[in-house]
Amino acid sequence: MQSWQPPSIPILPGRGPQLRLYDTADRQVRPVSAGEEATMYVCGITPYDATHLGHAATYLTFDLVHRLWLDSGHRVNYVQNITDVDDPLFERANRDGIDWRELADRETALFAEDMTALRILPPHAYVAATEAIGEVVELVEKMLASGAAYVVDDAEYPDVYFRADATTQFGYESGYDRETMLRLFGERGGDPDRAGKSDALDALLWRAQRSGEPSWPSPFGPGRPGWHVECAAIALDRIGTGLDIQGGGSDLIFPHHEFSAAHAECVTGERRFARHYVHAGMIGWGGHKMSKSRGNLVLVSQLRADGVEPAAIRLGLLAGHYRTDRSWSDAVLADAALRLQRWRDATTLAAGPDATDVVARVRGYLADDLDTPKALAALDGWSIDALSYGGHDSKAPQTVATAVDALLGIKL
Ligand code: 5CA
Ligand code: ZN
């Protein structure tokens, strides 16, 4: 799939320090040990509805990672999928009386517009599930051959399942106990009660053809991919083993990332699919997690249509720490708009206080598990000083503006 146009990134002199991020599996902040080329797989959208601020916050989190890697001298290989084969998409298409492909294309195009407006760097490979059926089939074949997968005893619907105990390390990513796993599995797309499975936790790999659903041929019968195997297959194909980061929102910790990792590990023999599992907190609105299924959405496209500047949306989302569940509100947006104006006023002065220290601090805070609240406070400090007391450095305002653009993706 064609991804969106990249925003320009200005050159900020110097280099940022090595990035440290919280790893969900190890439950600690530790250095991201990327080589010259840093690799990242981030779970993409299921394109049945428009991009809301929760999605935006998650992609913004990984956009910062991307920018910090570039700033510390890495090349980046960033891969993202599009889940254009899934129940919610078919249900919505049926409800609205349109073809599921048309719905997916429409929402994917709107997502690209929103990402472009928010100045999110695009992935290098942007792969829809419908473009990766061959990779999925190959992976499932390997799992069937090794015994990690099995076909349920159901003549009508011979679905293929993954044995949750196919790898001994299963569970290390989330760290959840079995009771929690079973609950979340049921809540987040799993089917614990499917008859014929060896274990309630076993995850669907290939769903045998049902009437009214799209299907593709395979050696184990016509059908369509399960969800977790889609991401395992695309990541293995486009990056290979040992990715630096597997990312998404915290609602993907289990079952999605646990199973994607287990699927990959059972065929590669590696004990750990990704070196870092990185999860963004949930954005809420009106007291609940913003979700398409609940319908309590603030859409990026709606805010844009209302005349809200994308830079203010971006800055509002960056005002909280990426791992903290937090609420969007009019006050968050109003604060962001004020801050944006303050930064603009300060960076268009003829001179200001020396910028060396503030740029180093912003780089340091961001490299420390993306501490945007501290980075924003440091920039506020410099701006207030510049506006209150002036300064003698005629290059400083432009240097600060360049740092804000390169590191935070905000053009002042
Ligand atoms: N297609 C799958 C991933 S393979 C999927 O989860 N799609 S999604 O459209 O439901 O979500 C896209 C991304 O946005 C995921 O990383 C998800 O974790 C994140 N996300 C969804 N809701 C929120 C929210 N309220 N706050 C923050 N991130 C969210
Ligand atoms: Zn995914």
mmCIF file of C-alpha atoms in Angstrom, residues 21-388:
data_model
loop_
_atom_site.group_PDB
_atom_site.id
_atom_site.type_symbol
_atom_site.label_atom_id
_atom_site.label_comp_id
_atom_site.label_asym_id
_atom_site.label_seq_id
_atom_site.Cartn_x
_atom_site.Cartn_y
_atom_site.Cartn_z
ATOM 1 C CA LEU A 21 12.356 3.182 26.547
ATOM 2 C CA TYR A 22 10.130 1.238 28.895
ATOM 3 C CA ASP A 23 9.877 -2.387 27.830
ATOM 4 C CA THR A 24 6.571 -4.035 28.708
ATOM 5 C CA ALA A 25 8.153 -7.497 28.909
ATOM 6 C CA ASP A 26 10.982 -6.530 31.264
ATOM 7 C CA ARG A 27 8.905 -3.911 33.110
ATOM 8 C CA GLN A 28 11.703 -1.375 33.129
ATOM 9 C CA VAL A 29 13.154 1.500 31.178
ATOM 10 C CA ARG A 30 16.328 0.403 29.423
ATOM 11 C CA PRO A 31 18.416 1.448 26.407
ATOM 12 C CA VAL A 32 17.091 0.577 22.968
ATOM 13 C CA SER A 33 19.977 -1.411 21.550
ATOM 14 C CA ALA A 34 19.436 -0.612 17.873
ATOM 15 C CA GLY A 35 22.243 -1.098 15.362
ATOM 16 C CA GLU A 36 23.024 1.287 12.537
ATOM 17 C CA GLU A 37 19.608 0.432 11.130
ATOM 18 C CA ALA A 38 16.873 0.594 13.748
ATOM 19 C CA THR A 39 13.765 -1.493 13.090
ATOM 20 C CA MET A 40 10.227 -0.966 14.288
ATOM 21 C CA TYR A 41 6.911 -2.671 13.628
ATOM 22 C CA VAL A 42 3.834 -0.759 14.765
ATOM 23 C CA CYS A 43 0.333 -2.192 14.531
ATOM 24 C CA GLY A 44 -1.746 -0.173 12.102
ATOM 25 C CA ILE A 45 -5.431 0.627 11.956
ATOM 26 C CA THR A 46 -8.427 -1.540 11.242
ATOM 27 C CA PRO A 47 -9.934 0.772 8.629
ATOM 28 C CA TYR A 48 -13.655 0.670 9.378
ATOM 29 C CA ASP A 49 -14.007 4.131 10.890
ATOM 30 C CA ALA A 50 -12.153 7.442 11.027
ATOM 31 C CA THR A 51 -8.950 8.133 12.956
ATOM 32 C CA HIS A 52 -9.630 9.301 16.500
ATOM 33 C CA LEU A 53 -7.294 10.974 18.965
ATOM 34 C CA GLY A 54 -6.398 7.634 20.558
ATOM 35 C CA HIS A 55 -4.999 6.348 17.281
ATOM 36 C CA ALA A 56 -3.284 9.689 16.714
ATOM 37 C CA ALA A 57 -1.626 9.543 20.154
ATOM 38 C CA THR A 58 -0.296 6.054 19.519
ATOM 39 C CA TYR A 59 1.159 6.879 16.084
ATOM 40 C CA LEU A 60 2.539 10.109 17.477
ATOM 41 C CA THR A 61 4.387 8.132 20.160
ATOM 42 C CA PHE A 62 6.173 6.048 17.538
ATOM 43 C CA ASP A 63 6.725 9.122 15.406
ATOM 44 C CA LEU A 64 8.789 10.522 18.286
ATOM 45 C CA VAL A 65 10.765 7.278 18.447
ATOM 46 C CA HIS A 66 11.357 7.547 14.697
ATOM 47 C CA ARG A 67 12.524 11.179 14.989
ATOM 48 C CA LEU A 68 14.793 10.448 17.957
ATOM 49 C CA TRP A 69 16.413 7.568 16.106
ATOM 50 C CA LEU A 70 17.100 9.848 13.132
ATOM 51 C CA ASP A 71 18.438 12.521 15.475
ATOM 52 C CA SER A 72 20.844 10.030 17.061
ATOM 53 C CA GLY A 73 22.203 8.960 13.668
ATOM 54 C CA HIS A 74 20.295 5.757 12.870
ATOM 55 C CA ARG A 75 18.743 4.701 9.633
ATOM 56 C CA VAL A 76 15.222 3.503 10.316
ATOM 57 C CA ASN A 77 13.180 0.663 8.877
ATOM 58 C CA TYR A 78 9.615 1.243 10.016
ATOM 59 C CA VAL A 79 6.835 -1.176 9.079
ATOM 60 C CA GLN A 80 3.116 -0.785 9.696
ATOM 61 C CA ASN A 81 0.170 -2.957 8.688
ATOM 62 C CA ILE A 82 -3.449 -2.272 7.811
ATOM 63 C CA THR A 83 -5.911 -4.826 9.145
ATOM 64 C CA ASP A 84 -8.192 -4.767 6.131
ATOM 65 C CA VAL A 85 -9.509 -8.286 6.751
ATOM 66 C CA ASP A 86 -11.389 -8.497 10.044
ATOM 67 C CA ASP A 87 -14.854 -8.938 11.542
ATOM 68 C CA PRO A 88 -15.518 -5.278 12.480
ATOM 69 C CA LEU A 89 -14.756 -4.189 8.927
ATOM 70 C CA PHE A 90 -17.163 -6.723 7.407
ATOM 71 C CA GLU A 91 -19.848 -5.923 9.985
ATOM 72 C CA ARG A 92 -19.645 -2.186 9.329
ATOM 73 C CA ALA A 93 -19.611 -2.689 5.550
ATOM 74 C CA ASN A 94 -22.707 -4.914 5.797
ATOM 75 C CA ARG A 95 -24.476 -2.441 8.076
ATOM 76 C CA ASP A 96 -23.786 0.406 5.665
ATOM 77 C CA GLY A 97 -24.489 -1.648 2.546
ATOM 78 C CA ILE A 98 -21.104 -1.044 0.950
ATOM 79 C CA ASP A 99 -18.323 -3.317 -0.196
ATOM 80 C CA TRP A 100 -15.756 -4.001 2.576
ATOM 81 C CA ARG A 101 -12.909 -3.087 0.209
ATOM 82 C CA GLU A 102 -14.505 0.261 -0.544
ATOM 83 C CA LEU A 103 -14.910 0.987 3.174
ATOM 84 C CA ALA A 104 -11.295 0.000 3.870
ATOM 85 C CA ASP A 105 -9.990 2.145 1.012
ATOM 86 C CA ARG A 106 -12.018 5.139 2.135
ATOM 87 C CA GLU A 107 -10.913 4.973 5.774
ATOM 88 C CA THR A 108 -7.299 4.220 4.847
ATOM 89 C CA ALA A 109 -7.254 7.334 2.651
ATOM 90 C CA LEU A 110 -8.717 9.445 5.469
ATOM 91 C CA PHE A 111 -6.117 8.040 7.887
ATOM 92 C CA ALA A 112 -3.353 9.071 5.460
ATOM 93 C CA GLU A 113 -4.795 12.594 5.311
ATOM 94 C CA ASP A 114 -4.917 12.801 9.103
ATOM 95 C CA MET A 115 -1.361 11.466 9.467
ATOM 96 C CA THR A 116 -0.115 13.952 6.867
ATOM 97 C CA ALA A 117 -1.843 16.831 8.645
ATOM 98 C CA LEU A 118 -0.275 15.728 11.943
ATOM 99 C CA ARG A 119 3.167 15.521 10.297
ATOM 100 C CA ILE A 120 3.668 11.886 11.267
ATOM 101 C CA LEU A 121 6.595 10.283 9.416
ATOM 102 C CA PRO A 122 5.218 7.480 7.227
ATOM 103 C CA PRO A 123 6.324 3.847 7.520
ATOM 104 C CA HIS A 124 8.785 2.571 4.918
ATOM 105 C CA ALA A 125 6.657 -0.497 4.317
ATOM 106 C CA TYR A 126 2.911 -0.109 4.698
ATOM 107 C CA VAL A 127 1.337 -3.498 4.208
ATOM 108 C CA ALA A 128 -2.346 -4.418 4.143
ATOM 109 C CA ALA A 129 -3.440 -7.882 5.287
ATOM 110 C CA THR A 130 -4.869 -8.441 1.795
ATOM 111 C CA GLU A 131 -1.344 -7.888 0.425
ATOM 112 C CA ALA A 132 0.216 -10.418 2.782
ATOM 113 C CA ILE A 133 -1.955 -13.518 2.389
ATOM 114 C CA GLY A 134 0.952 -15.475 0.863
ATOM 115 C CA GLU A 135 3.214 -14.691 3.848
ATOM 116 C CA VAL A 136 0.466 -15.701 6.283
ATOM 117 C CA VAL A 137 -0.192 -18.977 4.484
ATOM 118 C CA GLU A 138 3.506 -19.821 4.505
ATOM 119 C CA LEU A 139 3.772 -19.129 8.220
ATOM 120 C CA VAL A 140 0.699 -21.203 9.062
ATOM 121 C CA GLU A 141 2.057 -24.077 6.952
ATOM 122 C CA LYS A 142 5.262 -24.039 8.991
ATOM 123 C CA MET A 143 3.293 -24.060 12.229
ATOM 124 C CA LEU A 144 1.137 -26.959 11.065
ATOM 125 C CA ALA A 145 4.252 -28.880 10.018
ATOM 126 C CA SER A 146 5.932 -28.395 13.401
ATOM 127 C CA GLY A 147 2.806 -29.200 15.414
ATOM 128 C CA ALA A 148 2.495 -25.654 16.796
ATOM 129 C CA ALA A 149 -0.824 -25.413 14.932
ATOM 130 C CA TYR A 150 -3.716 -27.823 14.392
ATOM 131 C CA VAL A 151 -6.991 -28.012 12.510
ATOM 132 C CA VAL A 152 -10.085 -28.220 14.724
ATOM 133 C CA ASP A 153 -12.225 -31.292 14.346
ATOM 134 C CA ASP A 154 -15.121 -29.584 12.551
ATOM 135 C CA ALA A 155 -16.049 -30.841 9.082
ATOM 136 C CA GLU A 156 -17.998 -27.700 8.222
ATOM 137 C CA TYR A 157 -15.464 -25.117 9.455
ATOM 138 C CA PRO A 158 -11.987 -26.658 9.740
ATOM 139 C CA ASP A 159 -10.342 -23.577 11.279
ATOM 140 C CA VAL A 160 -6.629 -23.648 12.101
ATOM 141 C CA TYR A 161 -5.506 -22.781 15.648
ATOM 142 C CA PHE A 162 -2.209 -22.021 17.346
ATOM 143 C CA ARG A 163 -1.301 -23.894 20.519
ATOM 144 C CA ALA A 164 -0.795 -21.324 23.245
ATOM 145 C CA ASP A 165 1.788 -23.676 24.758
ATOM 146 C CA ALA A 166 3.767 -24.047 21.505
ATOM 147 C CA THR A 167 6.603 -22.019 23.039
ATOM 148 C CA THR A 168 7.772 -22.446 26.619
ATOM 149 C CA GLN A 169 8.214 -18.716 27.106
ATOM 150 C CA PHE A 170 4.579 -17.836 26.223
ATOM 151 C CA GLY A 171 3.321 -15.131 28.576
ATOM 152 C CA TYR A 172 6.617 -13.283 29.056
ATOM 153 C CA GLU A 173 5.528 -10.242 27.059
ATOM 154 C CA SER A 174 2.402 -9.350 29.049
ATOM 155 C CA GLY A 175 3.419 -11.075 32.277
ATOM 156 C CA TYR A 176 -0.292 -11.781 32.894
ATOM 157 C CA ASP A 177 -1.581 -14.811 34.801
ATOM 158 C CA ARG A 178 -3.877 -17.284 33.080
ATOM 159 C CA GLU A 179 -7.051 -15.846 34.552
ATOM 160 C CA THR A 180 -6.236 -12.362 33.254
ATOM 161 C CA MET A 181 -5.235 -13.791 29.881
ATOM 162 C CA LEU A 182 -8.534 -15.641 29.548
ATOM 163 C CA ARG A 183 -10.537 -12.563 30.444
ATOM 164 C CA LEU A 184 -8.695 -10.286 27.998
ATOM 165 C CA PHE A 185 -8.703 -12.952 25.295
ATOM 166 C CA GLY A 186 -12.507 -13.045 25.500
ATOM 167 C CA GLU A 187 -12.794 -9.249 25.536
ATOM 168 C CA ARG A 188 -10.355 -8.527 22.708
ATOM 169 C CA GLY A 189 -11.334 -10.630 19.755
ATOM 170 C CA GLY A 190 -10.501 -14.123 21.052
ATOM 171 C CA ASP A 191 -12.866 -17.098 21.122
ATOM 172 C CA PRO A 192 -12.287 -19.006 24.385
ATOM 173 C CA ASP A 193 -15.507 -21.006 23.930
ATOM 174 C CA ARG A 194 -14.901 -22.288 20.403
ATOM 175 C CA ALA A 195 -15.651 -26.030 20.492
ATOM 176 C CA GLY A 196 -12.880 -28.381 19.447
ATOM 177 C CA LYS A 197 -9.911 -26.315 20.612
ATOM 178 C CA SER A 198 -7.247 -28.042 22.725
ATOM 179 C CA ASP A 199 -7.066 -25.088 25.079
ATOM 180 C CA ALA A 200 -9.438 -22.150 25.537
ATOM 181 C CA LEU A 201 -6.507 -19.762 24.897
ATOM 182 C CA ASP A 202 -5.477 -21.236 21.545
ATOM 183 C CA ALA A 203 -5.597 -18.473 18.935
ATOM 184 C CA LEU A 204 -7.152 -18.497 15.482
ATOM 185 C CA LEU A 205 -4.622 -18.619 12.628
ATOM 186 C CA TRP A 206 -6.823 -19.342 9.638
ATOM 187 C CA ARG A 207 -10.587 -19.030 9.538
ATOM 188 C CA ALA A 208 -12.158 -21.477 7.121
ATOM 189 C CA GLN A 209 -14.462 -19.895 4.569
ATOM 190 C CA ARG A 210 -17.905 -18.785 5.833
ATOM 191 C CA SER A 211 -20.645 -17.731 3.471
ATOM 192 C CA GLY A 212 -20.670 -13.995 2.878
ATOM 193 C CA GLU A 213 -17.039 -13.564 3.928
ATOM 194 C CA PRO A 214 -14.056 -13.086 1.606
ATOM 195 C CA SER A 215 -11.648 -15.987 1.350
ATOM 196 C CA TRP A 216 -8.357 -16.919 -0.254
ATOM 197 C CA PRO A 217 -7.106 -20.352 -1.309
ATOM 198 C CA SER A 218 -4.571 -22.193 0.851
ATOM 199 C CA PRO A 219 -3.183 -25.739 1.227
ATOM 200 C CA PHE A 220 -5.404 -26.085 4.316
ATOM 201 C CA GLY A 221 -8.549 -24.914 2.539
ATOM 202 C CA PRO A 222 -10.050 -21.575 1.516
ATOM 203 C CA GLY A 223 -10.324 -19.017 4.285
ATOM 204 C CA ARG A 224 -8.828 -15.870 5.713
ATOM 205 C CA PRO A 225 -6.052 -14.953 8.153
ATOM 206 C CA GLY A 226 -6.507 -14.607 11.889
ATOM 207 C CA TRP A 227 -5.412 -11.338 13.442
ATOM 208 C CA HIS A 228 -2.149 -12.018 15.318
ATOM 209 C CA VAL A 229 -0.629 -14.040 12.507
ATOM 210 C CA GLU A 230 -1.102 -11.113 10.137
ATOM 211 C CA CYS A 231 1.313 -8.967 12.163
ATOM 212 C CA ALA A 232 3.768 -11.818 12.787
ATOM 213 C CA ALA A 233 3.900 -12.631 9.061
ATOM 214 C CA ILE A 234 4.308 -9.015 7.905
ATOM 215 C CA ALA A 235 6.958 -8.212 10.523
ATOM 216 C CA LEU A 236 8.957 -11.375 9.761
ATOM 217 C CA ASP A 237 8.748 -10.754 6.037
ATOM 218 C CA ARG A 238 9.649 -7.053 6.106
ATOM 219 C CA ILE A 239 12.063 -6.926 9.042
ATOM 220 C CA GLY A 240 12.944 -10.481 10.017
ATOM 221 C CA THR A 241 13.823 -11.701 13.472
ATOM 222 C CA GLY A 242 14.981 -9.511 16.313
ATOM 223 C CA LEU A 243 13.079 -6.302 15.724
ATOM 224 C CA ASP A 244 14.137 -3.434 17.931
ATOM 225 C CA ILE A 245 10.563 -2.412 18.728
ATOM 226 C CA GLN A 246 7.151 -4.023 18.469
ATOM 227 C CA GLY A 247 4.701 -1.226 19.186
ATOM 228 C CA GLY A 248 1.075 -0.285 19.603
ATOM 229 C CA GLY A 249 -1.429 0.899 22.169
ATOM 230 C CA SER A 250 -1.599 -0.804 25.567
ATOM 231 C CA ASP A 251 -4.820 -2.569 24.533
ATOM 232 C CA LEU A 252 -2.611 -4.721 22.283
ATOM 233 C CA ILE A 253 -0.359 -6.076 25.081
ATOM 234 C CA PHE A 254 -2.570 -9.143 25.315
ATOM 235 C CA PRO A 255 -3.565 -11.156 23.389
ATOM 236 C CA HIS A 256 -2.291 -9.462 20.246
ATOM 237 C CA HIS A 257 1.400 -8.867 20.895
ATOM 238 C CA GLU A 258 1.790 -11.957 23.062
ATOM 239 C CA PHE A 259 0.505 -14.151 20.240
ATOM 240 C CA SER A 260 2.267 -12.289 17.401
ATOM 241 C CA ALA A 261 5.517 -12.844 19.293
ATOM 242 C CA ALA A 262 4.725 -16.498 20.022
ATOM 243 C CA HIS A 263 3.805 -17.193 16.383
ATOM 244 C CA ALA A 264 7.102 -15.753 15.193
ATOM 245 C CA GLU A 265 9.180 -17.385 17.934
ATOM 246 C CA CYS A 266 7.781 -20.854 17.303
ATOM 247 C CA VAL A 267 9.038 -20.784 13.702
ATOM 248 C CA THR A 268 12.325 -18.921 14.197
ATOM 249 C CA GLY A 269 13.306 -20.698 17.404
ATOM 250 C CA GLU A 270 14.230 -17.334 18.935
ATOM 251 C CA ARG A 271 13.191 -16.755 22.524
ATOM 252 C CA ARG A 272 12.262 -13.156 21.939
ATOM 253 C CA PHE A 273 10.628 -11.690 18.849
ATOM 254 C CA ALA A 274 11.246 -8.020 19.706
ATOM 255 C CA ARG A 275 13.935 -6.521 21.920
ATOM 256 C CA HIS A 276 11.495 -3.910 23.162
ATOM 257 C CA TYR A 277 7.712 -4.123 23.458
ATOM 258 C CA VAL A 278 6.501 -0.543 23.639
ATOM 259 C CA HIS A 279 2.934 0.450 24.460
ATOM 260 C CA ALA A 280 1.197 3.797 24.462
ATOM 261 C CA GLY A 281 -1.437 4.551 27.101
ATOM 262 C CA MET A 282 -5.106 4.914 26.240
ATOM 263 C CA ILE A 283 -6.668 8.256 25.406
ATOM 264 C CA GLY A 284 -10.092 8.696 26.918
ATOM 265 C CA TRP A 285 -12.936 11.091 26.463
ATOM 266 C CA GLY A 286 -15.986 11.510 28.636
ATOM 267 C CA GLY A 287 -14.615 9.080 31.231
ATOM 268 C CA HIS A 288 -13.976 6.099 28.946
ATOM 269 C CA LYS A 289 -11.289 4.807 26.638
ATOM 270 C CA MET A 290 -11.936 6.349 23.235
ATOM 271 C CA SER A 291 -13.030 3.473 21.018
ATOM 272 C CA LYS A 292 -14.798 2.911 17.771
ATOM 273 C CA SER A 293 -16.979 0.279 19.382
ATOM 274 C CA ARG A 294 -18.133 2.630 22.190
ATOM 275 C CA GLY A 295 -18.499 5.546 19.802
ATOM 276 C CA ASN A 296 -17.075 8.209 22.179
ATOM 277 C CA LEU A 297 -14.783 9.579 19.554
ATOM 278 C CA VAL A 298 -13.013 12.822 18.909
ATOM 279 C CA LEU A 299 -11.994 12.509 15.279
ATOM 280 C CA VAL A 300 -8.866 14.130 13.932
ATOM 281 C CA SER A 301 -10.721 14.882 10.693
ATOM 282 C CA GLN A 302 -13.573 16.547 12.603
ATOM 283 C CA LEU A 303 -11.202 18.757 14.578
ATOM 284 C CA ARG A 304 -9.481 19.706 11.342
ATOM 285 C CA ALA A 305 -12.834 20.502 9.721
ATOM 286 C CA ASP A 306 -13.632 22.680 12.752
ATOM 287 C CA GLY A 307 -10.517 24.699 11.985
ATOM 288 C CA VAL A 308 -8.313 23.329 14.784
ATOM 289 C CA GLU A 309 -4.667 23.557 13.822
ATOM 290 C CA PRO A 310 -3.055 20.067 13.634
ATOM 291 C CA ALA A 311 0.019 21.408 15.464
ATOM 292 C CA ALA A 312 -2.227 22.196 18.460
ATOM 293 C CA ILE A 313 -3.652 18.648 18.410
ATOM 294 C CA ARG A 314 -0.128 17.310 18.330
ATOM 295 C CA LEU A 315 1.009 19.520 21.174
ATOM 296 C CA GLY A 316 -2.091 18.661 23.245
ATOM 297 C CA LEU A 317 -1.333 14.957 22.934
ATOM 298 C CA LEU A 318 2.342 15.517 23.768
ATOM 299 C CA ALA A 319 1.462 17.406 26.969
ATOM 300 C CA GLY A 320 0.913 14.063 28.756
ATOM 301 C CA HIS A 321 3.405 11.220 29.043
ATOM 302 C CA TYR A 322 2.859 8.589 26.347
ATOM 303 C CA ARG A 323 2.480 5.715 28.825
ATOM 304 C CA THR A 324 -0.134 7.457 30.962
ATOM 305 C CA ASP A 325 -3.797 6.819 30.243
ATOM 306 C CA ARG A 326 -5.179 10.310 29.891
ATOM 307 C CA SER A 327 -8.229 12.253 28.845
ATOM 308 C CA TRP A 328 -8.641 14.628 25.979
ATOM 309 C CA SER A 329 -10.697 17.753 26.697
ATOM 310 C CA ASP A 330 -11.320 21.247 25.419
ATOM 311 C CA ALA A 331 -8.990 22.493 28.158
ATOM 312 C CA VAL A 332 -6.140 20.310 26.865
ATOM 313 C CA LEU A 333 -6.642 21.788 23.414
ATOM 314 C CA ALA A 334 -6.895 25.362 24.708
ATOM 315 C CA ASP A 335 -3.659 24.957 26.714
ATOM 316 C CA ALA A 336 -1.916 23.563 23.642
ATOM 317 C CA ALA A 337 -3.053 26.491 21.496
ATOM 318 C CA LEU A 338 -1.724 28.970 24.088
ATOM 319 C CA ARG A 339 1.589 27.134 24.316
ATOM 320 C CA LEU A 340 1.917 27.082 20.538
ATOM 321 C CA GLN A 341 1.356 30.824 20.412
ATOM 322 C CA ARG A 342 3.904 31.418 23.189
ATOM 323 C CA TRP A 343 6.522 29.331 21.381
ATOM 324 C CA ARG A 344 5.768 31.156 18.124
ATOM 325 C CA ASP A 345 6.081 34.553 19.776
ATOM 326 C CA ALA A 346 9.414 33.587 21.333
ATOM 327 C CA THR A 347 10.953 31.958 18.263
ATOM 328 C CA THR A 348 10.156 34.930 16.038
ATOM 329 C CA LEU A 349 12.010 37.412 18.283
ATOM 330 C CA ALA A 350 15.145 38.945 16.764
ATOM 331 C CA ALA A 351 17.252 37.402 19.547
ATOM 332 C CA GLY A 352 16.873 35.274 22.651
ATOM 333 C CA PRO A 353 18.835 33.541 25.409
ATOM 334 C CA ASP A 354 21.431 30.996 24.287
ATOM 335 C CA ALA A 355 19.683 27.819 23.052
ATOM 336 C CA THR A 356 22.447 25.256 23.674
ATOM 337 C CA ASP A 357 21.201 24.223 27.076
ATOM 338 C CA VAL A 358 17.506 24.019 26.205
ATOM 339 C CA VAL A 359 18.165 21.919 23.075
ATOM 340 C CA ALA A 360 20.396 19.526 25.070
ATOM 341 C CA ARG A 361 17.765 19.221 27.786
ATOM 342 C CA VAL A 362 14.937 18.585 25.306
ATOM 343 C CA ARG A 363 17.026 15.874 23.635
ATOM 344 C CA GLY A 364 17.864 14.355 27.013
ATOM 345 C CA TYR A 365 14.281 14.346 28.304
ATOM 346 C CA LEU A 366 12.909 12.824 25.118
ATOM 347 C CA ALA A 367 15.614 10.145 25.072
ATOM 348 C CA ASP A 368 14.582 9.257 28.627
ATOM 349 C CA ASP A 369 11.439 7.255 27.792
ATOM 350 C CA LEU A 370 9.947 10.109 25.759
ATOM 351 C CA ASP A 371 9.443 12.465 28.673
ATOM 352 C CA THR A 372 7.460 15.033 26.707
ATOM 353 C CA PRO A 373 6.040 16.856 29.768
ATOM 354 C CA LYS A 374 9.594 17.763 30.829
ATOM 355 C CA ALA A 375 10.639 18.595 27.266
ATOM 356 C CA LEU A 376 7.643 20.910 26.854
ATOM 357 C CA ALA A 377 8.341 22.546 30.224
ATOM 358 C CA ALA A 378 11.962 23.203 29.203
ATOM 359 C CA LEU A 379 10.764 24.883 26.003
ATOM 360 C CA ASP A 380 8.216 26.896 27.992
ATOM 361 C CA GLY A 381 11.043 28.042 30.255
ATOM 362 C CA TRP A 382 13.200 29.230 27.372
ATOM 363 C CA SER A 383 10.208 30.926 25.696
ATOM 364 C CA ILE A 384 9.142 32.776 28.830
ATOM 365 C CA ASP A 385 12.721 33.930 29.422
ATOM 366 C CA ALA A 386 13.014 35.108 25.839
ATOM 367 C CA LEU A 387 9.715 36.957 25.978
ATOM 368 C CA SER A 388 10.323 38.459 29.447
#
